[in-house]
Coordinates of C-alpha atoms in Angstrom, one line a residue:
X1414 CA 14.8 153.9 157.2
X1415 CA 12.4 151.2 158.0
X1416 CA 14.8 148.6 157.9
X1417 CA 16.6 150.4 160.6
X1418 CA 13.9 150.9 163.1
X1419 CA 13.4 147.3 162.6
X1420 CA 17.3 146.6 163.8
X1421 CA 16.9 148.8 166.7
X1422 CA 13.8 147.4 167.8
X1423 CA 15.5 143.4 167.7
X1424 CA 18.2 144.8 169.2
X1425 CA 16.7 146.7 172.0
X1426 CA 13.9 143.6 172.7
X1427 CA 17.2 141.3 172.4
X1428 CA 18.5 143.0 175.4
X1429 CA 15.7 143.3 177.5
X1430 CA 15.2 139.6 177.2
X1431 CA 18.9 138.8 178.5
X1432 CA 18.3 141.2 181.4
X1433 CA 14.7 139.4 182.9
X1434 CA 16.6 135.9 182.4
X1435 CA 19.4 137.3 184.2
X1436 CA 16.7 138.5 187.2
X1437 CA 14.7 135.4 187.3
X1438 CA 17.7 132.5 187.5
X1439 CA 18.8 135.1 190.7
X1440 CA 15.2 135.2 192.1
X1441 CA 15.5 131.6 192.4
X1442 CA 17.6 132.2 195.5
X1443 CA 14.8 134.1 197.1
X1444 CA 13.7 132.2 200.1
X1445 CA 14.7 129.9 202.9
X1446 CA 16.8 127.2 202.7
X1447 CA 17.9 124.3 204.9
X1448 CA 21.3 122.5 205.0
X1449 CA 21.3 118.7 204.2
X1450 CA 25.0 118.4 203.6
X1451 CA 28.5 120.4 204.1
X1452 CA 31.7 118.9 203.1
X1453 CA 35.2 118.6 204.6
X1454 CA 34.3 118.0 208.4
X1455 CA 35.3 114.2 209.7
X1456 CA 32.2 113.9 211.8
X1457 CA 28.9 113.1 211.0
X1458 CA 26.2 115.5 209.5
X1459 CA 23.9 114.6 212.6
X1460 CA 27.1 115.4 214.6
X1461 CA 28.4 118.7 213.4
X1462 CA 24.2 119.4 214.3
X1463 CA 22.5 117.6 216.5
X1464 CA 19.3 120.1 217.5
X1465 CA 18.8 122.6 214.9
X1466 CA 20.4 122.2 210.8
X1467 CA 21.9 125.7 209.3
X1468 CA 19.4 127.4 207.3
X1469 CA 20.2 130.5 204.5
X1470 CA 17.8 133.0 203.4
X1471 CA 18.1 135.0 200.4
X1472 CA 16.7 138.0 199.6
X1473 CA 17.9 139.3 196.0
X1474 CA 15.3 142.4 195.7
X1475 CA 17.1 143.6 198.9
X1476 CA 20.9 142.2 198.2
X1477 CA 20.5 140.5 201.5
X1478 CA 21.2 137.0 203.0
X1479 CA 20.5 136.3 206.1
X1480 CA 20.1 132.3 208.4
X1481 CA 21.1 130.8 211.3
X1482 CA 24.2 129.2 211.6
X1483 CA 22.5 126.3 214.1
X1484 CA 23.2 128.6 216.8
X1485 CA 23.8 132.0 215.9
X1486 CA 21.7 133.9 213.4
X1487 CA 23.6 135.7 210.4
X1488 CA 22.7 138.4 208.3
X1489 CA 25.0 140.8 205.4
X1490 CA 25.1 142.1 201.9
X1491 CA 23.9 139.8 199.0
X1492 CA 26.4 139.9 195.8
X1493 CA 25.0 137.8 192.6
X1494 CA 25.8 138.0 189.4
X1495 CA 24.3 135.4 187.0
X1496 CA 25.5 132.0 189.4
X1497 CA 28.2 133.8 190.7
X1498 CA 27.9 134.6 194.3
X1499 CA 30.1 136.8 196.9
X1500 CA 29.3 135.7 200.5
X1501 CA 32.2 137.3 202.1
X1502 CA 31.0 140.5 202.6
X1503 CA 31.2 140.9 206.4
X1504 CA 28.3 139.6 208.1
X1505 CA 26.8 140.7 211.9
X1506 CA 26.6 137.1 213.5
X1507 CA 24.7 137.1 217.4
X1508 CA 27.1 135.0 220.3
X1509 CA 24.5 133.2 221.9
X1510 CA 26.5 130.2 223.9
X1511 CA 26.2 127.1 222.0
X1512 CA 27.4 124.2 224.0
X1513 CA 26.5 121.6 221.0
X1514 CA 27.4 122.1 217.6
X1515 CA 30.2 124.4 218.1
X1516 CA 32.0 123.1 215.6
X1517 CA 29.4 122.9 213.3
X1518 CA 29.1 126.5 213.5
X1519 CA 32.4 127.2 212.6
X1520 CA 32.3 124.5 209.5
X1521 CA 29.3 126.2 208.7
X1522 CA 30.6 129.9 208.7
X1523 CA 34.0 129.0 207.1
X1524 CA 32.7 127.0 204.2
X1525 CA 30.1 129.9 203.1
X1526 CA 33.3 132.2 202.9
X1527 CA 35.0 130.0 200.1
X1528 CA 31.6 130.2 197.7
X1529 CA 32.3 131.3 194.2
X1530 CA 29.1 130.3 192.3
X1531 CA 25.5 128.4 193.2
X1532 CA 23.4 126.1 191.1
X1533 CA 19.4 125.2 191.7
X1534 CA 18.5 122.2 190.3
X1535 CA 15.3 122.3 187.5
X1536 CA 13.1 121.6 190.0
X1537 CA 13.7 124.4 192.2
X1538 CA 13.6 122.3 195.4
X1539 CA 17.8 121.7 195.6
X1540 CA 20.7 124.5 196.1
X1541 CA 24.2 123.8 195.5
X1542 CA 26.7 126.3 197.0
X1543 CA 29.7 125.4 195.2
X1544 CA 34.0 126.4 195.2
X1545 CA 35.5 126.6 192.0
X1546 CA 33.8 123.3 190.5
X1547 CA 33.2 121.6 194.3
X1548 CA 29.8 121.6 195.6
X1549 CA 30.3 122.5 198.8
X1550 CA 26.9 122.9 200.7
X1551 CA 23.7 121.0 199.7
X1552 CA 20.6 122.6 200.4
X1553 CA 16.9 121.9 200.3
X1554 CA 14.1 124.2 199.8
X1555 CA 11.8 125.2 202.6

């Protein structure tokens, strides 16, 4: 009988441990983050935004994510599970005119529809949005 109860409490404490890992490498996310690179696009970084670099907040409490695109702000549903990551989930987007970075925009807002999975370096300080094994998006913690 002892023996038993000692089983079940390994197992149960077992699987309560893989469930708070699970939660904290999410809750990494949480927070702002600002664009340093975006791949694909034959212009320059600087060019694709010259006045304002696209940030992306994450909020995994809430399942939200939310930024601004350099122009437009964004907002929608959250999807993570473990590094996997859904961003397209329909998201409300304002249409403010944006004379300068248009296309930057539209890289920005395409390329965050082809994530599969993310990675945060040990640090904590650098976010890789990343397609099937391409790293995408570059990020940097703000």
């Amino acid at each position: 009988m002892m023996k038993k109860i000692l089983i079940l409490v390994f197992i149960t404490s077992f699987l309560f441990s893989c469930k708070c890992q699970k939660t904290d490498s999410a809750a990494k996310l949480d927070g702002t983050w600002e664009l340093n690179y975006i791949t694909g696009p034959r212009i320059t970084f600087d060019g694709l935004y010259p006045n304002k670099k696209p940030t992306i907040t994450f909020n995994t409490k809430d399942n939200q994510v939310s930024g601004n695109n350099s122009c437009n702000s964004y907002t929608g549903k959250l999807v993570v599970n473990g590094n996997k990551i859904d961003l397209t989930q329909p998201m409300a987007v304002t249409k403010m005119m944006c004379v300068d970075g248009q296309q930057g925009e539209q890289t920005y807002m395409g390329t965050l529809q082809k994530i599969t999975s993310y990675d945060i370096t040990d640090d904590g300080k650098t976010l890789n949005l990343i397609s099937g094994d391409i790293a995408m998006m570059r990020f940097t913690k703000k």
